[in-house]
Short mmCIF file of C-alpha atoms and ligand atoms in Angstrom, two decimals:
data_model
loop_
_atom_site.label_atom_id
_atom_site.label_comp_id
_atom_site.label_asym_id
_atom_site.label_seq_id
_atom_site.Cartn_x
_atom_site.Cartn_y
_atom_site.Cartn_z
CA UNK A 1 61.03 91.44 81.96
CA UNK A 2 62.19 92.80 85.25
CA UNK A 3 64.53 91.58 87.80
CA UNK A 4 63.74 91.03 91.74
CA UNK A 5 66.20 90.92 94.40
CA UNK A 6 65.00 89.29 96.92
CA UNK A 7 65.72 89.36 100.45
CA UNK A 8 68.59 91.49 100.81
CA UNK A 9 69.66 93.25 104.18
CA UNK A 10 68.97 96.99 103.21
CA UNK A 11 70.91 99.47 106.08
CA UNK A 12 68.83 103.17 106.30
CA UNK A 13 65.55 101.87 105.57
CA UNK A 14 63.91 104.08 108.24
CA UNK A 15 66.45 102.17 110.42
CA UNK A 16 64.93 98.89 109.42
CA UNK A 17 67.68 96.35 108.49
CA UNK A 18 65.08 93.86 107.72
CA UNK A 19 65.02 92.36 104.55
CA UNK A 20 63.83 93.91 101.33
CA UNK A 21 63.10 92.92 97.89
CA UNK A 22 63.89 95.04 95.20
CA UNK A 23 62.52 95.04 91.81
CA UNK A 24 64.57 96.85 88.74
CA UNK A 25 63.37 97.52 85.31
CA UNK A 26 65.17 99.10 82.24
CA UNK A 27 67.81 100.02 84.31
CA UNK A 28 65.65 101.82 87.19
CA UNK A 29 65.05 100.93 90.79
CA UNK A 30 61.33 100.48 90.58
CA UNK A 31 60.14 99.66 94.50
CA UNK A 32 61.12 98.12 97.06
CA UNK A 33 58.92 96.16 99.55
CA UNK A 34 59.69 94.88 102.99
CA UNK A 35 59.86 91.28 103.42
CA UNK A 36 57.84 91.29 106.41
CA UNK A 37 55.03 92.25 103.62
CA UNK A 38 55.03 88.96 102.32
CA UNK A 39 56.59 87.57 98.59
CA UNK A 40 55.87 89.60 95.62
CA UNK A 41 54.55 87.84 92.39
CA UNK A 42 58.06 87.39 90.68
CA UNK A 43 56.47 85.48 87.60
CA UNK A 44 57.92 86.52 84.32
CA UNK A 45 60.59 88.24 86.03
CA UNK A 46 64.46 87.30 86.62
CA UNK A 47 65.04 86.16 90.14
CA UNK A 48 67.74 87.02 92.75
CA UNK A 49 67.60 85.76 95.85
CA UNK A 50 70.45 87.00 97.72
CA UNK A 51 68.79 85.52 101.02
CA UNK A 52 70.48 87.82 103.95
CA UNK A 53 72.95 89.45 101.98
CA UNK A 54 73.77 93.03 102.14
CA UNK A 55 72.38 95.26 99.27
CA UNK A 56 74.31 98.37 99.33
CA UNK A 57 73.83 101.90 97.10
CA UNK A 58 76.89 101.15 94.57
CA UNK A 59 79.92 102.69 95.84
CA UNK A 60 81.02 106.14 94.43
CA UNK A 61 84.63 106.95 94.45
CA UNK A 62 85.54 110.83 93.58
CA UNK A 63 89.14 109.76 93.12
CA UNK A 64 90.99 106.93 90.77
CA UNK A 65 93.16 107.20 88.18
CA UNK A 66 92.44 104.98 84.95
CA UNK A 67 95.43 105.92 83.76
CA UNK A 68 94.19 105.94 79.82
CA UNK A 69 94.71 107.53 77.67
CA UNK A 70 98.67 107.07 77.86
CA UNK A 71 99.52 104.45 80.13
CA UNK A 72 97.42 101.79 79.08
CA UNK A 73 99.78 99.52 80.18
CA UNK A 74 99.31 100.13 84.27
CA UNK A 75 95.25 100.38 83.39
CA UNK A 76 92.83 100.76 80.72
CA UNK A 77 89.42 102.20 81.49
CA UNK A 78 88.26 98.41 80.60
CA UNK A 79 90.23 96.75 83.45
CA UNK A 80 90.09 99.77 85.92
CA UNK A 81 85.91 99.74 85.58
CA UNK A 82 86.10 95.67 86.39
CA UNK A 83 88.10 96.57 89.14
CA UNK A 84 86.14 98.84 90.82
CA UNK A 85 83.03 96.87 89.98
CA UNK A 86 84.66 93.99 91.56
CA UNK A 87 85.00 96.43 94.59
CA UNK A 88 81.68 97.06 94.75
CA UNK A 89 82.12 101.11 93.15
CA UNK A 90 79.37 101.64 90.49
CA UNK A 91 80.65 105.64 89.75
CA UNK A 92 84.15 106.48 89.70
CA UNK A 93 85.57 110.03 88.88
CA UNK A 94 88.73 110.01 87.17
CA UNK A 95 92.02 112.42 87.36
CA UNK A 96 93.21 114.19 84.41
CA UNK A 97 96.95 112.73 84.98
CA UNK A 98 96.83 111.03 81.62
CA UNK A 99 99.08 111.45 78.72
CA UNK A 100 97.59 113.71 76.85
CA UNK A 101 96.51 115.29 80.51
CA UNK A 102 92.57 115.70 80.39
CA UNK A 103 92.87 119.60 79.81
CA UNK A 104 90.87 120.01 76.05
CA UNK A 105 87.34 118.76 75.72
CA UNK A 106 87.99 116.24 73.05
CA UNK A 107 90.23 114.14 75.95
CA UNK A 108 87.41 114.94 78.17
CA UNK A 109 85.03 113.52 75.55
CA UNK A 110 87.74 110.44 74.27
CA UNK A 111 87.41 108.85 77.98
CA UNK A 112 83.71 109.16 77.94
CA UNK A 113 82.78 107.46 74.39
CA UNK A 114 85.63 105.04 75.87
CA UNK A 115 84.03 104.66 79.08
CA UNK A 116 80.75 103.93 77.20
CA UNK A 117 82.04 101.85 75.25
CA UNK A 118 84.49 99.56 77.20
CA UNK A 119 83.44 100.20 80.57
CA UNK A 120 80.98 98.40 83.25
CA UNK A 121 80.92 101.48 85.84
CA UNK A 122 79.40 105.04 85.39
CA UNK A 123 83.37 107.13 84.98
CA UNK A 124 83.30 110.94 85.52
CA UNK A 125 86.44 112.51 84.04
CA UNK A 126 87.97 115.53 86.03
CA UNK A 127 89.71 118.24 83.47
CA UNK A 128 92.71 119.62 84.73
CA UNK A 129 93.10 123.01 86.16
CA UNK A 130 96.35 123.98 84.14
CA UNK A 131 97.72 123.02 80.56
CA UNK A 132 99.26 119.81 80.79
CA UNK A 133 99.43 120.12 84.47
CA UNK A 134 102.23 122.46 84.26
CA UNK A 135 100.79 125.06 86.57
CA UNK A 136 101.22 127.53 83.83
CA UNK A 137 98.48 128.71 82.13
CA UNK A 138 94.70 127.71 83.13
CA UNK A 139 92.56 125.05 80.59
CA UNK A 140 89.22 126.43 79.14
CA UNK A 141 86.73 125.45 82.21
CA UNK A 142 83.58 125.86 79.96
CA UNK A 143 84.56 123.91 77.46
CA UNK A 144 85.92 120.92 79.72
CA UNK A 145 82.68 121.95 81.31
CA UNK A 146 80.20 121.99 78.31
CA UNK A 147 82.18 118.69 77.65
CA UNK A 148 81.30 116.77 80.35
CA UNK A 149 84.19 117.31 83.11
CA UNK A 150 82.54 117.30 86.71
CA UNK A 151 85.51 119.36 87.99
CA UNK A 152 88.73 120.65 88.00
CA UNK A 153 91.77 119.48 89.45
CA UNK A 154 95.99 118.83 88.62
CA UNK A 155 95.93 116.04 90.87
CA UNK A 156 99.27 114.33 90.90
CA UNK A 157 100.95 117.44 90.96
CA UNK A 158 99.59 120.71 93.40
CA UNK A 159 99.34 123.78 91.80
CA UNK A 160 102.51 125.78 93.11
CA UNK A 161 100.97 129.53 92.28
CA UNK A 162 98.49 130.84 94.71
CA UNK A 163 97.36 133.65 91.68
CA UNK A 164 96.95 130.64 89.51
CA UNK A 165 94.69 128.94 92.29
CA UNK A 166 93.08 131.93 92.54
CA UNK A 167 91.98 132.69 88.99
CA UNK A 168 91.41 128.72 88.30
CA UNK A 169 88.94 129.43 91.82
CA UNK A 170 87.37 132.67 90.73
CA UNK A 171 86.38 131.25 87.32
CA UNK A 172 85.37 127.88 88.74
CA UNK A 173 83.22 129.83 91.08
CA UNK A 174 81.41 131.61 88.10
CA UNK A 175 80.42 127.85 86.05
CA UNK A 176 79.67 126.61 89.47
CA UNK A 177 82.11 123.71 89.44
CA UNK A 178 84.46 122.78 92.27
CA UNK A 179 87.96 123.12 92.16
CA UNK A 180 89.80 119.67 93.69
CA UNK A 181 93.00 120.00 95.23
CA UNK A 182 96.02 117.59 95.71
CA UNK A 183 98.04 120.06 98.36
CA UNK A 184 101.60 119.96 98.12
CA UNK A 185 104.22 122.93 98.45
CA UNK A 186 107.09 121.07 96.00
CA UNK A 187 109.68 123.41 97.57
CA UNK A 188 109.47 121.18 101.16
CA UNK A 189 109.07 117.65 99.34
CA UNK A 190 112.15 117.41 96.44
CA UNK A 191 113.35 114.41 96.69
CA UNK A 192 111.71 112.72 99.29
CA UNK A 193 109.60 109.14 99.01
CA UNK A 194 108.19 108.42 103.03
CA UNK A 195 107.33 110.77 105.47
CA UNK A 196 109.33 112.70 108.01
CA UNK A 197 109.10 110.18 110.90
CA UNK A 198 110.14 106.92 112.93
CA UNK A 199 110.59 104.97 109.33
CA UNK A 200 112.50 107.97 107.84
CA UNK A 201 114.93 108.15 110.45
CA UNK A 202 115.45 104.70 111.09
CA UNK A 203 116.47 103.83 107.08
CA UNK A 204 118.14 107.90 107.40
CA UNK A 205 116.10 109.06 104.24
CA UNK A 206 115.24 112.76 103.73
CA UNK A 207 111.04 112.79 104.91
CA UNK A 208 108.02 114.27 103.45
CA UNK A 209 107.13 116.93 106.09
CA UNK A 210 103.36 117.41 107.17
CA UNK A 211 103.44 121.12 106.22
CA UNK A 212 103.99 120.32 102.46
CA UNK A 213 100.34 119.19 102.10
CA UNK A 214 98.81 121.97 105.04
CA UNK A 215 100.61 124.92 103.52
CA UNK A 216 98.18 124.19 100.41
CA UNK A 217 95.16 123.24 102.68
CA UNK A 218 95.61 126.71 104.58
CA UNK A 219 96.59 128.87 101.24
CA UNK A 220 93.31 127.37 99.70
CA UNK A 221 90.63 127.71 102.03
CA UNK A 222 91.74 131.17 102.40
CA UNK A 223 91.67 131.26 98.58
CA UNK A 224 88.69 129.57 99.07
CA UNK A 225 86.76 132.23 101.13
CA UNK A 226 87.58 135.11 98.86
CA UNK A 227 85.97 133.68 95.71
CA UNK A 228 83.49 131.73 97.33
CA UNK A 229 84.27 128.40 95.42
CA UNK A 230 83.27 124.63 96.36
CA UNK A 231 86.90 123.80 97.01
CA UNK A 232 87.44 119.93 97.96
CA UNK A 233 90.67 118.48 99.35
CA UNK A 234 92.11 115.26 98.45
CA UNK A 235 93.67 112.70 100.35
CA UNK A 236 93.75 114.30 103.26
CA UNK A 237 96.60 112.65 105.72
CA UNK A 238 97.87 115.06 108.53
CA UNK A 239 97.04 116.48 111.58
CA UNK A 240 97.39 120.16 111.00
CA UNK A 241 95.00 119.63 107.64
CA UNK A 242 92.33 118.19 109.48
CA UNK A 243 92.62 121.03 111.53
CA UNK A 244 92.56 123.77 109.36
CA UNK A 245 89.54 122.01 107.16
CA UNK A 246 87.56 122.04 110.54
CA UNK A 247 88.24 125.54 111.55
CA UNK A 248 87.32 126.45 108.01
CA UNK A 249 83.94 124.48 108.09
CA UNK A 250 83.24 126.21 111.71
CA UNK A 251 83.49 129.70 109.68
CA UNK A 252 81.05 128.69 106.63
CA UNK A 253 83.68 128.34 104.19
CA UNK A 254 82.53 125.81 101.49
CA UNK A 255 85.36 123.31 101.66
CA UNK A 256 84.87 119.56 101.45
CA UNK A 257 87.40 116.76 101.86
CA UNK A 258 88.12 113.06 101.20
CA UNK A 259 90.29 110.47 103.09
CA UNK A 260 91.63 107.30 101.76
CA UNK A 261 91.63 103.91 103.77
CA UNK A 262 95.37 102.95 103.90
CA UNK A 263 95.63 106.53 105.50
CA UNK A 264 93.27 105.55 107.67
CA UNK A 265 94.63 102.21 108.83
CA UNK A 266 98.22 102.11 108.14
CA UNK A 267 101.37 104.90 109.63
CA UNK A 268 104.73 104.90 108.63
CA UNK A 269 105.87 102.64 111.28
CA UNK A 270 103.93 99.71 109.51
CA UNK A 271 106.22 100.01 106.61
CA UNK A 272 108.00 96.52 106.49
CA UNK A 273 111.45 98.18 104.65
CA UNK A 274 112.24 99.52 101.51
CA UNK A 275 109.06 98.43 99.06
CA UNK A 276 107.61 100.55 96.74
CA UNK A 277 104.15 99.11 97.76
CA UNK A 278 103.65 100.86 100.70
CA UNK A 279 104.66 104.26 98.37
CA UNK A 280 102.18 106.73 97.44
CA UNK A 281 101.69 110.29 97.44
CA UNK A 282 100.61 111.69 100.56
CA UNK A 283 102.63 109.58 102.12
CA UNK A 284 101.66 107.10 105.24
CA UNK A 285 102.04 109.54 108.17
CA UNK A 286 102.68 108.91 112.11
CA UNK A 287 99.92 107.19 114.12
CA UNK A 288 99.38 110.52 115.37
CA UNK A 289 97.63 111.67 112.34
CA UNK A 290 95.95 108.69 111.35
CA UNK A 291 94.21 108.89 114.09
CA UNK A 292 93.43 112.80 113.37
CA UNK A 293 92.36 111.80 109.83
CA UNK A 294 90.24 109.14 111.90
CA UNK A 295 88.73 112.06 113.95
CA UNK A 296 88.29 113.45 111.36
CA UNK A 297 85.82 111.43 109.38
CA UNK A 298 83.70 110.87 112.55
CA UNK A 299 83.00 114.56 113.64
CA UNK A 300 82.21 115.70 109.77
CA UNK A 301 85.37 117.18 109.12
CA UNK A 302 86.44 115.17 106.53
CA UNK A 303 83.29 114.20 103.97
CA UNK A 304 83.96 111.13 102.35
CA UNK A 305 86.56 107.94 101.75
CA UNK A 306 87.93 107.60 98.30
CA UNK A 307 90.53 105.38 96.95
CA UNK A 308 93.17 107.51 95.10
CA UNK A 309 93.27 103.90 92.87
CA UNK A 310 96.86 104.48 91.31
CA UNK A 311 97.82 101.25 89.45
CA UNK A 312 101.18 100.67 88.25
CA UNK A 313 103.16 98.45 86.76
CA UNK A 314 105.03 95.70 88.78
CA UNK A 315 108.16 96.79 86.60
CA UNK A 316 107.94 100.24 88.29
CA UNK A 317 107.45 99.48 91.07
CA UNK A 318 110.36 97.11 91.59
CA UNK A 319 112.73 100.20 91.19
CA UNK A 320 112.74 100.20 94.98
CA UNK A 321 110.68 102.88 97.37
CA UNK A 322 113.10 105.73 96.41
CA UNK A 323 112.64 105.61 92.79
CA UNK A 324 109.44 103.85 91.87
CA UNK A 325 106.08 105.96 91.66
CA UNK A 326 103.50 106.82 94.52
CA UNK A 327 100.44 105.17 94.20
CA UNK A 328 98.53 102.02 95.65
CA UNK A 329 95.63 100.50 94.33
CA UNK A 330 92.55 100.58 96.43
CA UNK A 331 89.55 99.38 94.33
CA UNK A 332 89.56 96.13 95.22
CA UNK A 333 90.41 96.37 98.73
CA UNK A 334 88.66 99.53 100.52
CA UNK A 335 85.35 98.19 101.56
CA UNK A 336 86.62 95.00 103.16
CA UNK A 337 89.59 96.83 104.43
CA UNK A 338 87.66 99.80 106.31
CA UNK A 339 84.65 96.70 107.46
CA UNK A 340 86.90 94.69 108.73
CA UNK A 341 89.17 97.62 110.52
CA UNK A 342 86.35 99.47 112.08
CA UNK A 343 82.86 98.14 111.72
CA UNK A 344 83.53 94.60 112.57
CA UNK A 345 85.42 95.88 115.46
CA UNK A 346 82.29 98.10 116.40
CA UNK A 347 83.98 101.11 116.05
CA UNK A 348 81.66 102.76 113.24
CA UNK A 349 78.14 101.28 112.30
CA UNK A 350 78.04 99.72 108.93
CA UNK A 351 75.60 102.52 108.40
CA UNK A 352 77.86 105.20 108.89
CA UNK A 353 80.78 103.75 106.61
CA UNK A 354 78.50 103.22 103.93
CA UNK A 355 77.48 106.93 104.19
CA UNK A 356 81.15 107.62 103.34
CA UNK A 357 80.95 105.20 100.30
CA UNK A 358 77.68 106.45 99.35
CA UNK A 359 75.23 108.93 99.75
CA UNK A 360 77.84 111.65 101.21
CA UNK A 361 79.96 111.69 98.00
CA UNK A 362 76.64 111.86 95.51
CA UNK A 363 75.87 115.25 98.20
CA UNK A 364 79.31 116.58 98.20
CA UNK A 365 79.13 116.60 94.28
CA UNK A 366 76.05 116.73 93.37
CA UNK A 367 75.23 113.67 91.87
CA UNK A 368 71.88 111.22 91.73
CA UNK A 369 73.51 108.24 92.31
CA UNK A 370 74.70 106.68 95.84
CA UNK A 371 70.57 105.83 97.46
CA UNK A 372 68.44 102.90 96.47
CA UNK A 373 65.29 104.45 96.10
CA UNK A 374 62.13 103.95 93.26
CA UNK A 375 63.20 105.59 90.35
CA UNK A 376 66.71 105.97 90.52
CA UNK A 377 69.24 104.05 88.61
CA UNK A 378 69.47 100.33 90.01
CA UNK A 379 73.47 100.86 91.07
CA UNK A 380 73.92 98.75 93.63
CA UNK A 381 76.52 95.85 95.27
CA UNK A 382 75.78 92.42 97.01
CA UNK A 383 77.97 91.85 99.83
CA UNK A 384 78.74 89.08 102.02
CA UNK A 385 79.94 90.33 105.23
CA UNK A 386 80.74 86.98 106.46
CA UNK A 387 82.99 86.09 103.68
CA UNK A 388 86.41 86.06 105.01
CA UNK A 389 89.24 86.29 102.27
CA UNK A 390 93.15 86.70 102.21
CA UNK A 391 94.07 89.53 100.08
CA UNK A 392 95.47 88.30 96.95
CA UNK A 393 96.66 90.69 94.46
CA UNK A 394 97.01 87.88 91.41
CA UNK A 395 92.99 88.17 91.87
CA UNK A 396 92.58 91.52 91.37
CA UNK A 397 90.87 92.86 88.16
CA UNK A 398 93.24 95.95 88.02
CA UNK A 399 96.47 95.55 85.98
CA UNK A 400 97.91 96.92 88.55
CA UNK A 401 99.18 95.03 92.13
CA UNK A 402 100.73 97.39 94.01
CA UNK A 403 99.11 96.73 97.24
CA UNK A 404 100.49 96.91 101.11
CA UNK A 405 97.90 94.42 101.89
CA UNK A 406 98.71 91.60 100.24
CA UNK A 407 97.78 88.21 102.64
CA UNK A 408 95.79 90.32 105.12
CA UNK A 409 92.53 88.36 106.25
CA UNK A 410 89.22 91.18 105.62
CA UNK A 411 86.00 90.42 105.83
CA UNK A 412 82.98 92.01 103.86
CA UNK A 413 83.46 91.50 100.36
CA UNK A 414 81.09 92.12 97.41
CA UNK A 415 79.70 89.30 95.50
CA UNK A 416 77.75 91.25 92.74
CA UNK A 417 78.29 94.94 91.38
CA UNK A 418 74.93 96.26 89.30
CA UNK A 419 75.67 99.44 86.97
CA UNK A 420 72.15 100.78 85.55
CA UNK A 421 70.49 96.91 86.34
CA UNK A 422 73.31 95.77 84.58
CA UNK A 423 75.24 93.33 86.40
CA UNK A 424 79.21 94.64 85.93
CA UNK A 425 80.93 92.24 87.94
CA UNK A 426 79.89 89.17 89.82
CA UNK A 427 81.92 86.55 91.97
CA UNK A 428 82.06 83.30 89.40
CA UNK A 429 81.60 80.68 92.78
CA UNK A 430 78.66 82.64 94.27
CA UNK A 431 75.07 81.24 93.67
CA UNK A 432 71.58 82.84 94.33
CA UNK A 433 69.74 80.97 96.44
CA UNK A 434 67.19 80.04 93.83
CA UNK A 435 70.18 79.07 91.25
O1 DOR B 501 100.17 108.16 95.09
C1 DOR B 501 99.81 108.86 94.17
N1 DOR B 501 99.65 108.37 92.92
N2 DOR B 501 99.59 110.13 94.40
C2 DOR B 501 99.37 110.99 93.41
O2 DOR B 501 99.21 112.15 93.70
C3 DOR B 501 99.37 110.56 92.01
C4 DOR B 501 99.04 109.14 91.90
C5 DOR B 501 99.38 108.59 90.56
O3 DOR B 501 98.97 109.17 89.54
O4 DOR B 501 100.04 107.54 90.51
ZN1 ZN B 502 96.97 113.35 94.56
ZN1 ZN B 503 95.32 110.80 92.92
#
């Protein structure tokens, strides 16, 4: 027995946003007909009809944190998958900021059989470019490799040496694997939670200066050209990065980069006061550089939008904006967020910031996932675009709730998440048409 969708509102059909049926078997897109074709014969088959509804490529986010093994208690890979499966994501990669860190291939291999196991989304673990994260001495690449890592990266920390960026680059370069940066020169940051800027001066708290993050952009890409590596930024948020990624790009330098939605729709001056849930790490920057980040994304400069998902618990992050953790979570929040923010307002086409969900993070990294096409794996999201929702954190799959956008009014949200045909997540109060 199969399963048909039918009638859902397919965007880069040859342009056609007419509706399509799709029909999956063991786990596999198998066609997909235009409705304007007529009905199929659904007998014997499980039926779908989604009637209008927008049938999406699952979304693919390069950039969470799962936060096991370690911290189970801010996520597990069990509640972080239903959270991004409740966001619509259907392939997550995960950073290697655990406790252990993800730097031998047994931790590599312990989040996969757990993922397997316990999960409803596809996770690819990230192994760490240094021991621990220490910036000390470099992991064993081909065995994190041979293990299953898709790349390397310290995220949460940057790595401070530019000879140990260069060796982790040079022998990334020779396994073919990208090296993923989070930029940040610790010498300009000690101490600081928001950025330099109106909200910094106004509460008269040391900021987080721009040039902490681009000092690393520019130090890599140069790094970058001499070995020849796939080098990929994260969470890009300033001015002068965008800049330097572009005039990289212009040269044929292999650098890609990744943006995440509060940096694209919140600065520093929307910071209500002192609360730790408008914290993370970049920090929210000036309107002047969201609106470079915005840039940005539209000319090509930056590749794709990922969440950084950094759950936490509400414990932590009561200790107030100076000494709680960075992070936000973003699973549960990004597509109706960025919909609402700039394709309901007609800035971007739905087409283009599905791209960014999508298909351009499968290219950047090589992966099959992120099209609906016959024969590749049915990952895909229902979404009702219509829907219109307060966000409510006490909702949220994650364990964690650290969200700015708690009561904000989005539209677009996703009413079923399929992982391999398999539905992961699915709004209890929506019906099929046929139900
Ligand atoms: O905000 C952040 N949270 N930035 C990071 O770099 C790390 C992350 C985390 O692990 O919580
Ligand atoms: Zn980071
Ligand atoms: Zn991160």
């Amino acid at each position: 027995m199969g399963t048909w969708i039918l009638n859902g509102k397919m965007i880069g059909m040859g342009d056609n946003q007419e509706r399509h049926h799709l029909f999956i078997e063991k786990g596999k897109i198998v066609s997909i007909l235009s409705a304007a074709d007529g009905n199929p014969n659904t007998e014997h088959h499980e039926v779908l009809n989604v009637e209008g509804k927008l049938v999406s490529p699952g979304f693919i986010d390069m950039h969470v944190h799962l936060r096991e093994p370690g911290f189970e208690h801010k996520e597990t890979i069990a509640s972080g998958t239903r959270s991004a499966a409740r966001g619509g994501y259907t392939t997550i990669a995960c950073m290697p900021n655990t406790r252990p860190v993800i730097d031998t291939p047994e931790t590599v291999k312990l989040v996969m059989d757990k993922a397997a196991a316990e999960g409803v989304v596809r996770v690819l673990p990230y192994g760490s470019i240094t021991k621990n994260e220490l910036g000390r001495e470099l992991t064993d690449f081909p065995a994190l490799k041979e293990a299953g890592a898709v790349g390397f990266t310290d995220d949460g920390v940057g790595v401070q040496s530019a000879q140990m960026m260069k060796d982790a680059m040079a022998w990334a370069k020779e396994l073919d694997m990208p090296v993923i940066a989070h930029c940040e020169d610790n010498s300009l940051v000690e101490g600081a939670a928001v950025t330099e800027g109106a909200f910094a001066r106004k509460h008269g708290l040391k900021g987080i200066p721009n040039e902490s993050e681009a000092i690393h952009v520019g130090r890599d890409i140069l790094l970058a050209e001499a070995t020849g590596v796939h080098y990929h930024v994260c969470h890009v948020s300033t001015e002068q990065s965008v800049r330097l990624i572009r005039q990289a790009k212009a040269i044929g330098i292999h650098v890609t980069a990744e943006v995440c939605p509060h940096h694209l729709v919140l600065s520093d001056e929307d910071i209500p006061g002192m609360d730790a849930n408008w914290k993370m790490n970049p920090p929210l920057r000036t309107p002047r550089d969201v609106q470079a980040c915005i840039e940005g994304l539209e000319d090509g400069t930056i590749d794709i939008i990922v969440t950084d998902h950094a759950p936490h618990s509400a414990e932590e992050k009561a200790k107030g904006m100076l000494a709680a953790p960075f992070g936000i979570v973003g699973f549960e929040t990004a597509f109706p967020l960025l919909y609402t923010k700039f394709v309901a307002t007609g800035i971007w086409t739905l087409s283009f910031l599905l791209e960014k969900m999508t298909s351009a993070p499968a290219d950047v990294f090589g992966l099959s996932w992120g099209r609906l096409a016959p024969g590749a794996d049915a990952d895909l999201t229902v979404i009702d675009l219509d829907e219109e929702q307060a966000v409510d954190p006490d909702t949220f799959l994650s364990k964690g709730k650290n969200t700015p956008f708690t009561g904000w009014k989005l539209k677009g949200w996703p009413v079923m998440t399929m992982a391999g045909g398999k539905v992961a997540w699915k709004n209890e109060s929506f019906r099929f048409t046929n139900e």
